[in-house]
PDB file of C-alpha atoms in Angstrom:
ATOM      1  CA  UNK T   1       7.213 -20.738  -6.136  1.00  0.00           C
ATOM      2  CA  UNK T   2       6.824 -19.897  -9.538  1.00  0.00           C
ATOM      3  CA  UNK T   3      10.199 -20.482 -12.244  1.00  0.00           C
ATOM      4  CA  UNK T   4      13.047 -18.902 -12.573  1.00  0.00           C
ATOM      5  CA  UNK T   5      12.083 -17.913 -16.209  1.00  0.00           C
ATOM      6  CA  UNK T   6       8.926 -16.347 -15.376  1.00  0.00           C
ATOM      7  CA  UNK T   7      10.149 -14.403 -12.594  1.00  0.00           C
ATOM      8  CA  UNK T   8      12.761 -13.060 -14.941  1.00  0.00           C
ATOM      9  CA  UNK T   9      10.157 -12.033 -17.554  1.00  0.00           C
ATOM     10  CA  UNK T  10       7.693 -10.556 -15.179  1.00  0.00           C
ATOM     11  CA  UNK T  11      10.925  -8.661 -14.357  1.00  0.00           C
ATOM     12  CA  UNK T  12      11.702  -7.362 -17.301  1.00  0.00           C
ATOM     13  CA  UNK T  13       8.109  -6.401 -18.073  1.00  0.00           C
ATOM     14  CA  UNK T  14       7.627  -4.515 -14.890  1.00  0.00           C
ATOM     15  CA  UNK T  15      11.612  -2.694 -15.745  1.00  0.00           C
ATOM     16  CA  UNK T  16       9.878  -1.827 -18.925  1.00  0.00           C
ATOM     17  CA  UNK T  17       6.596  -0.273 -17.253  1.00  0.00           C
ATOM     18  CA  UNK T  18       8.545   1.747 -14.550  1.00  0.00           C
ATOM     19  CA  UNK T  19      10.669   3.316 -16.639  1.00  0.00           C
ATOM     20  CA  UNK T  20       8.774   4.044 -19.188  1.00  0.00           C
ATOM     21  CA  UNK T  21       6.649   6.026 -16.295  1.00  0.00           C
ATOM     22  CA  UNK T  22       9.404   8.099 -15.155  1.00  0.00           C
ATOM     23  CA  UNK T  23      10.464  11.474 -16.905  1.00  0.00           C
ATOM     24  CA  UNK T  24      14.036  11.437 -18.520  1.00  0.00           C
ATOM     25  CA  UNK T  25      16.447  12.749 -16.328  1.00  0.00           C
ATOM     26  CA  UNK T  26      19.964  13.872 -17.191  1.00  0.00           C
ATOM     27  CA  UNK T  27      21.783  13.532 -14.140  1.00  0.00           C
ATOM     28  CA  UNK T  28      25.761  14.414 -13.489  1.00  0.00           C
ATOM     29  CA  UNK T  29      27.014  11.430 -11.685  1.00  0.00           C
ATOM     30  CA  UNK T  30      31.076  12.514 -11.767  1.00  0.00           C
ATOM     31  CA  UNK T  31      29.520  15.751  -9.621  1.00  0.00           C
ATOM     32  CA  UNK T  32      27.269  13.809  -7.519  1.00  0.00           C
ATOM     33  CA  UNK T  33      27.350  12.715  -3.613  1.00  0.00           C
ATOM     34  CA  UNK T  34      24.710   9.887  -4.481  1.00  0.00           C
ATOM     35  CA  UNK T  35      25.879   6.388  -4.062  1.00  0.00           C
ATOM     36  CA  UNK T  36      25.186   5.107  -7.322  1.00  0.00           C
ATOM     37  CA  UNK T  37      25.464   1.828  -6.094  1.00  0.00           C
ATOM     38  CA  UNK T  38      22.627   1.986  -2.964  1.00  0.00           C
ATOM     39  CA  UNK T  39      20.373   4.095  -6.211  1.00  0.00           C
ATOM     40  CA  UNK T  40      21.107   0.795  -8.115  1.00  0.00           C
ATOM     41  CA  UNK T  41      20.068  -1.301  -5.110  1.00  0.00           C
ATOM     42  CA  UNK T  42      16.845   0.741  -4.129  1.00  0.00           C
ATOM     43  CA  UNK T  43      15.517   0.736  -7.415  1.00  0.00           C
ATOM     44  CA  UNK T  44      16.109  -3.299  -7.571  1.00  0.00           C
ATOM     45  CA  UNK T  45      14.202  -3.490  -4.411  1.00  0.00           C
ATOM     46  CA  UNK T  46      11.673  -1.434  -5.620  1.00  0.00           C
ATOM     47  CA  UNK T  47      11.074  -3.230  -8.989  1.00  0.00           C
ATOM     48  CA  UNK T  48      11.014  -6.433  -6.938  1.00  0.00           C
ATOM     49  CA  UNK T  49       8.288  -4.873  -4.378  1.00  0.00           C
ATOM     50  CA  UNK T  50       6.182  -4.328  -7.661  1.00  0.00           C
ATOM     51  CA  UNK T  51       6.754  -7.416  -9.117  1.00  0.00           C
ATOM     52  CA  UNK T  52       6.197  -9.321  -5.866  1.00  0.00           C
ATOM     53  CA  UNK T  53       2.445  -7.591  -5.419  1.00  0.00           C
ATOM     54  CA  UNK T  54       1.562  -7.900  -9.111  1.00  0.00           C
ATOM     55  CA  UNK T  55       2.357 -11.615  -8.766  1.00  0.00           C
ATOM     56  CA  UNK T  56      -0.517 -11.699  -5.995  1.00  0.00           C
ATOM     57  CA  UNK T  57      -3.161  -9.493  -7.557  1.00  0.00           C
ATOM     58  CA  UNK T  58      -3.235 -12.020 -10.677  1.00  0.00           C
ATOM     59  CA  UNK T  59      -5.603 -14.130  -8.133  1.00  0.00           C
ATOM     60  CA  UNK T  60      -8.054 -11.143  -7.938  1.00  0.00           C
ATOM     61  CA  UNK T  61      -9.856 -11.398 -11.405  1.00  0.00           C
ATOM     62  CA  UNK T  62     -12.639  -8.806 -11.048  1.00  0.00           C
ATOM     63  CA  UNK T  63      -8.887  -6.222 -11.604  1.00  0.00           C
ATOM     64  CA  UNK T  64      -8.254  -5.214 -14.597  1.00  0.00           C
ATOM     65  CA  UNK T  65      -4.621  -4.753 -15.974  1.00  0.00           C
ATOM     66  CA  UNK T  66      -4.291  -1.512 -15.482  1.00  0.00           C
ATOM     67  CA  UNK T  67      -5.561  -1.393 -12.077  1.00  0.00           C
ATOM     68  CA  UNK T  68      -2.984  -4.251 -10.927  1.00  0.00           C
ATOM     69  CA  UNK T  69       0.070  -2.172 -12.323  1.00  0.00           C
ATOM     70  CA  UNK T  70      -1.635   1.200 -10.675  1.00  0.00           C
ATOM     71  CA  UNK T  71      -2.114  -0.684  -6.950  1.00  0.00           C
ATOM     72  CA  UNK T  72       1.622  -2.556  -7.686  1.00  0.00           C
ATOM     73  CA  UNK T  73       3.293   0.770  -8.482  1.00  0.00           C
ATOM     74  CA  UNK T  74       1.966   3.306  -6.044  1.00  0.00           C
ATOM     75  CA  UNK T  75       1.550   0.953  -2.731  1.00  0.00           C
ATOM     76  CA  UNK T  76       5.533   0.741  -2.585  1.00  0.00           C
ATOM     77  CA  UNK T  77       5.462   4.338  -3.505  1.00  0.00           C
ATOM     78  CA  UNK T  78       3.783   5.622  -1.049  1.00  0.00           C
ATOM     79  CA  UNK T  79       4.654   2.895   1.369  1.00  0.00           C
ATOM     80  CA  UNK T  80       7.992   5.005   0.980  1.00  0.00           C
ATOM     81  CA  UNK T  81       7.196   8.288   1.086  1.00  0.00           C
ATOM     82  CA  UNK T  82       5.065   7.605   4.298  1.00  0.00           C
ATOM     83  CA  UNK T  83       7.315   5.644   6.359  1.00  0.00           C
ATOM     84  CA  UNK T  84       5.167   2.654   6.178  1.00  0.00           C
ATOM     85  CA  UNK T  85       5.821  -1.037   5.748  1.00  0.00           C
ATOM     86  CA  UNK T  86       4.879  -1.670   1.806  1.00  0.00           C
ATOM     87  CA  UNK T  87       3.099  -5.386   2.982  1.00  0.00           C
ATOM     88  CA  UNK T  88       1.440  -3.645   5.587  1.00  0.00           C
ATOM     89  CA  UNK T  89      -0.191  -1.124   3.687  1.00  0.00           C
ATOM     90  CA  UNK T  90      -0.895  -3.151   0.311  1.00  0.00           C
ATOM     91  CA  UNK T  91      -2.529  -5.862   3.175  1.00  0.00           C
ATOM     92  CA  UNK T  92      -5.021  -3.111   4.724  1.00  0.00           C
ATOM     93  CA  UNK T  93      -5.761  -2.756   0.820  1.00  0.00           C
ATOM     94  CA  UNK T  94      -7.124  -5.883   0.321  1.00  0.00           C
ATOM     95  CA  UNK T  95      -8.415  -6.563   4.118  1.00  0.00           C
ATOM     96  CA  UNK T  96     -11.065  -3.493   3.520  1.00  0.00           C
ATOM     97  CA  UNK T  97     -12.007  -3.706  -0.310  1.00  0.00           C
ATOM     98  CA  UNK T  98     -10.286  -6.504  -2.182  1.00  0.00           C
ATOM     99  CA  UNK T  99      -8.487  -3.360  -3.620  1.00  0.00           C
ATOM    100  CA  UNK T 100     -11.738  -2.152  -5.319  1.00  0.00           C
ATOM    101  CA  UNK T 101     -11.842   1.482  -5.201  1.00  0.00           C
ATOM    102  CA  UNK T 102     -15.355   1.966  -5.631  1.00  0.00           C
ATOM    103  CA  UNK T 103     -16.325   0.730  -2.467  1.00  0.00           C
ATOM    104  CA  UNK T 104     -18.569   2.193  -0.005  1.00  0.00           C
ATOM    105  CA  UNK T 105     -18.955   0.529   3.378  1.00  0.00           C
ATOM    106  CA  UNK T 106     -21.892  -0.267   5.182  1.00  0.00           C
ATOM    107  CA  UNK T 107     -23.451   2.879   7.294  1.00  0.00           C
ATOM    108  CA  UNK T 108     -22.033   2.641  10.644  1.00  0.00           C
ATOM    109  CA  UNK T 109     -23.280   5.047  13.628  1.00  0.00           C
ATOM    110  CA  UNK T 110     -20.551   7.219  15.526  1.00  0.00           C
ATOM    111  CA  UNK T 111     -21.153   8.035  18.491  1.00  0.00           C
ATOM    112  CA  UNK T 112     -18.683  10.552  19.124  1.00  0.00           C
ATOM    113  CA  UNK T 113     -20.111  12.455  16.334  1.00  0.00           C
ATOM    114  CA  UNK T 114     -23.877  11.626  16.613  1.00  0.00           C
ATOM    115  CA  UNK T 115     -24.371  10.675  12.888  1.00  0.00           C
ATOM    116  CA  UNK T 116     -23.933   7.688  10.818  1.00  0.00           C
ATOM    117  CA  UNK T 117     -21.353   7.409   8.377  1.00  0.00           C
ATOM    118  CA  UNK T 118     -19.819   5.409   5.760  1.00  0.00           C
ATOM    119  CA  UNK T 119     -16.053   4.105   5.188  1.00  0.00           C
ATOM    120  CA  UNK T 120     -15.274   4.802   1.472  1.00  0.00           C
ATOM    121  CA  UNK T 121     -12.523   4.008  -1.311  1.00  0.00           C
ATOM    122  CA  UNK T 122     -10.095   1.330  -1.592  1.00  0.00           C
ATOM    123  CA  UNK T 123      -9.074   2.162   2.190  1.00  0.00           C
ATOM    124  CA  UNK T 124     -12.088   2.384   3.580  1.00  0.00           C
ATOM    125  CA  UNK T 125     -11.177   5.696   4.625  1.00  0.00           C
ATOM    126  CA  UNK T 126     -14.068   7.378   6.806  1.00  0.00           C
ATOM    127  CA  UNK T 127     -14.358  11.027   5.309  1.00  0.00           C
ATOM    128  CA  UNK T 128     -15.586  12.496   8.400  1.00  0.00           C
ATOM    129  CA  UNK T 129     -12.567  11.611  10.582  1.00  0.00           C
ATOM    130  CA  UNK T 130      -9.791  12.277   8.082  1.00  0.00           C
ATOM    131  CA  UNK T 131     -11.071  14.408   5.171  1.00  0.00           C
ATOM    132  CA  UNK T 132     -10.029  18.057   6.289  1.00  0.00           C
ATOM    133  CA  UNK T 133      -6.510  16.782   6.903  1.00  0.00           C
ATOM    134  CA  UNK T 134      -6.026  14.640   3.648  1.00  0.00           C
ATOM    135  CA  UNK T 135      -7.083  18.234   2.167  1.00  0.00           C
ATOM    136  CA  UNK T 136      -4.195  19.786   3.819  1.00  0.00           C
ATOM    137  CA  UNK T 137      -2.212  17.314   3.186  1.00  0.00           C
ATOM    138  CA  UNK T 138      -3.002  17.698  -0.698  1.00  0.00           C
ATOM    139  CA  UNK T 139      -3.741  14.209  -0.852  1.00  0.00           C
ATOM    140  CA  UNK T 140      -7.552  15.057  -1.744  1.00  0.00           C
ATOM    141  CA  UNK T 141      -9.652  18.032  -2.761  1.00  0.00           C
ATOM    142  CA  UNK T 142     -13.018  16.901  -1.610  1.00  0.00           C
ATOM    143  CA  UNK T 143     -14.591  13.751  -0.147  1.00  0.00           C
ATOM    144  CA  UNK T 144     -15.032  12.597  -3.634  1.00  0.00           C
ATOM    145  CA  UNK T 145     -11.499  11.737  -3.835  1.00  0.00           C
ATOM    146  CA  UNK T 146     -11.309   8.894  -1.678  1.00  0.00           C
ATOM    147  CA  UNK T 147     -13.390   6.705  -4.644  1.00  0.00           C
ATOM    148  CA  UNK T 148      -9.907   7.323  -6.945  1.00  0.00           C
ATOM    149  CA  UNK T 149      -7.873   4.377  -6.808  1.00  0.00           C
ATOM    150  CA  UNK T 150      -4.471   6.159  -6.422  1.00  0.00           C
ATOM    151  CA  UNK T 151      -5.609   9.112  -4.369  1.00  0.00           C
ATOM    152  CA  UNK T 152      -7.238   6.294  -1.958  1.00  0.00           C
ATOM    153  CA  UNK T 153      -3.824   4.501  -1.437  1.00  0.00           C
ATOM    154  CA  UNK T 154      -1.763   7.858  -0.658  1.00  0.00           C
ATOM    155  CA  UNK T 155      -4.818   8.138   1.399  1.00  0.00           C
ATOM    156  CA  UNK T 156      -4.446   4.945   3.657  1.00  0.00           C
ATOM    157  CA  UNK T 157      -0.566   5.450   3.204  1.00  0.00           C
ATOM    158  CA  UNK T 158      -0.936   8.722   5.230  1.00  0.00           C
ATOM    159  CA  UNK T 159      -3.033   7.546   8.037  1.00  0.00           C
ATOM    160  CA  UNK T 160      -1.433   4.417   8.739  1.00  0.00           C
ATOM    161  CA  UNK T 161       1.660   6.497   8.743  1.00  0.00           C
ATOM    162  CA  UNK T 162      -0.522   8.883  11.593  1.00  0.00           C
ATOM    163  CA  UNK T 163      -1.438   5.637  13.591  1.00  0.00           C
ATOM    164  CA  UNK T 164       2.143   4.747  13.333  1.00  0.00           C
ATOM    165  CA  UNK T 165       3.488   7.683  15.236  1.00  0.00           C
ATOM    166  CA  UNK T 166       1.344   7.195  18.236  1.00  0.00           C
ATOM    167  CA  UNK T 167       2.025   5.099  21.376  1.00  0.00           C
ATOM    168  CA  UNK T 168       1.040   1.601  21.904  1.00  0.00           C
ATOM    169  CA  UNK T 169      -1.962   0.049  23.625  1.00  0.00           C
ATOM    170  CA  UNK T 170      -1.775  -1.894  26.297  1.00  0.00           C
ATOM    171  CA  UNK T 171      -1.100  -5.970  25.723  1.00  0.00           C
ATOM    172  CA  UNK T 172      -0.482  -5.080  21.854  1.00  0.00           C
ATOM    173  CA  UNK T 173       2.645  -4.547  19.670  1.00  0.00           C
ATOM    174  CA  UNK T 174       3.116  -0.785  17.795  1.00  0.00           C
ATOM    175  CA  UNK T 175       1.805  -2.610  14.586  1.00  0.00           C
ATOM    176  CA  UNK T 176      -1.209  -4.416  15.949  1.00  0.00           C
ATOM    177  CA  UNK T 177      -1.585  -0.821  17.583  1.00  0.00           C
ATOM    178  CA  UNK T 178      -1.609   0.697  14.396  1.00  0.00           C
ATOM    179  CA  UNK T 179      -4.311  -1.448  12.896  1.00  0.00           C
ATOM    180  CA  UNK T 180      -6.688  -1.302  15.651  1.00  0.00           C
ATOM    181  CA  UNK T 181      -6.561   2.378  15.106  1.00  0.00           C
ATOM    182  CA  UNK T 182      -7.365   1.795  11.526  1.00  0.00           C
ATOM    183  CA  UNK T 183     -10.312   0.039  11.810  1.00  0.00           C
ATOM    184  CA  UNK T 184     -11.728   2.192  14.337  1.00  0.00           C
ATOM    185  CA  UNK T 185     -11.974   0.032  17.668  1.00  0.00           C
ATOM    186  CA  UNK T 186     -10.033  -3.040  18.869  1.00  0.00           C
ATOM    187  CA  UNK T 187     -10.694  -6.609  16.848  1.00  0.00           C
ATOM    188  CA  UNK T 188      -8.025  -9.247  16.744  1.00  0.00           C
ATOM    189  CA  UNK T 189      -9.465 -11.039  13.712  1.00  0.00           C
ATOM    190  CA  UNK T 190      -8.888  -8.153  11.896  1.00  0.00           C
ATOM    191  CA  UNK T 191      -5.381  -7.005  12.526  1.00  0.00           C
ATOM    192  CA  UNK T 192      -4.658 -11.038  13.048  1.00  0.00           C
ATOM    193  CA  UNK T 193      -5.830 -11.049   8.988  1.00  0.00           C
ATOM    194  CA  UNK T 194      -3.732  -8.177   8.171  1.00  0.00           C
ATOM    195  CA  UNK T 195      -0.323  -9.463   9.449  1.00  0.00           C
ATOM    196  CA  UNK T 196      -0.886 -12.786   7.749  1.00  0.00           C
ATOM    197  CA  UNK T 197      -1.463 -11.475   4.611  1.00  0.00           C
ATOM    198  CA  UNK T 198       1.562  -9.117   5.225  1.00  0.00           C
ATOM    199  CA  UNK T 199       3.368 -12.440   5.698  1.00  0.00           C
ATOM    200  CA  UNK T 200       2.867 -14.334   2.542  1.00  0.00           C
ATOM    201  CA  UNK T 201       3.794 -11.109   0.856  1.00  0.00           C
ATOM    202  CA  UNK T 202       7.111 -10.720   2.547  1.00  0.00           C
ATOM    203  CA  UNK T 203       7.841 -14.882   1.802  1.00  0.00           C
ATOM    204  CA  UNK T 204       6.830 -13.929  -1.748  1.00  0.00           C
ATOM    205  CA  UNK T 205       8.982 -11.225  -1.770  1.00  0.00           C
ATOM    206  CA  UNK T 206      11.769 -12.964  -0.562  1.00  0.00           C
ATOM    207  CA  UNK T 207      11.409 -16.149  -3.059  1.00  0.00           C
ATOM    208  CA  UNK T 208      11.346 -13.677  -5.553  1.00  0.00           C
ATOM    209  CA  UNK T 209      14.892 -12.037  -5.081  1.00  0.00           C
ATOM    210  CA  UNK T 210      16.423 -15.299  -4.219  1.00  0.00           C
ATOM    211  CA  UNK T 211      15.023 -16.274  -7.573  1.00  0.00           C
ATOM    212  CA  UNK T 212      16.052 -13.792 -10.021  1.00  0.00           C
TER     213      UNK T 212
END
């Protein structure tokens, strides 16, 4: 666990980035039905959620800085906006690229669609399956897309999301469900990867707030 003083000026750093991010908004509060409190508390838990994953991609040195606050930012953004756990989807992240967005998978043959393919961006999202309904979605505009760093997270955000919303297999929970979907076929190792990554995060995570 890393000190109390660090934590607190990773914090402030991250407050600093985030809002300096967001638009100004003049909002009427007396007029309001928003709990201002529960706004203060989910944008606590948000900063924390960034600060928590930019803590873990300082072991990735081939990022740069801009690409750790990018991946930190928008995986518990869209984590949110999809419905999605934010460990979850930041661990299929680094499970199929090491978050590098320039990634193209090796060519794998489908048969189901009699041609070979190829997995790309920092999802490893397989354009063939998913491209026409990212495009509807207004996630993407074309297959090139996928190789942009944010785009690619919304990306994954959306089709775990998908996966989410369908029923169980047989002998496996809804999230090991989800991830077999994701990778295309059943394999333990690789949804057995995913939820202990997903782990350390949420420990982090916790050791974090408990610290600050």
């Amino acid at each position: 666990m890393f000190s109390k003083l660090y934590a607190l000026v990773l914090f402030f750093i991250f407050v600093s980035f985030v809002y300096a991010s967001i638009p100004a908004v003049h909002f009427d509060y007396q007029n309001s039905q928003i709990d201002v409190q529960e706004l203060k508390k989910f944008q606590k838990t948000l900063i924390s959620e960034e600060l928590t994953l930019y803590k873990d991609l300082q072991k990735y040195h081939h990022l740069d800085e801009q690409t750790r606050l990018l991946i930190s930012k928008y995986v518990p953004f869209y984590a949110i906006k999809y419905g999605v756990k934010m460990e979850i989807l930041y661990s299929v992240l680094w499970r199929e690229t090491r978050f590098k967005a320039d990634t193209t998978h090796k060519s794998i043959y489908i048969k189901s669609l009699k041609k070979t393919v190829n997995a790309k961006g920092i999802g490893g999202v397989v354009c063939e399956f998913w491209c026409s309904k990212l495009q509807a979605m207004n996630i993407i505009e074309s297959e090139s897309d996928l190789y942009n760093l944010v785009k690619g997270i919304e990306a994954s955000a959306f089709i775990l999301s998908e996966y989410q919303n369908m029923p169980k297999l047989k002998n496996y929970t809804l999230e090991e469900s989800m991830l077999h979907r994701y990778y295309g076929k059943p394999k333990d190792s690789y949804y057995k990867q995913i939820l202990s990554k997903a782990e350390q995060i949420r420990t982090d995570y916790f050791n974090l707030v408990s610290s600050i």
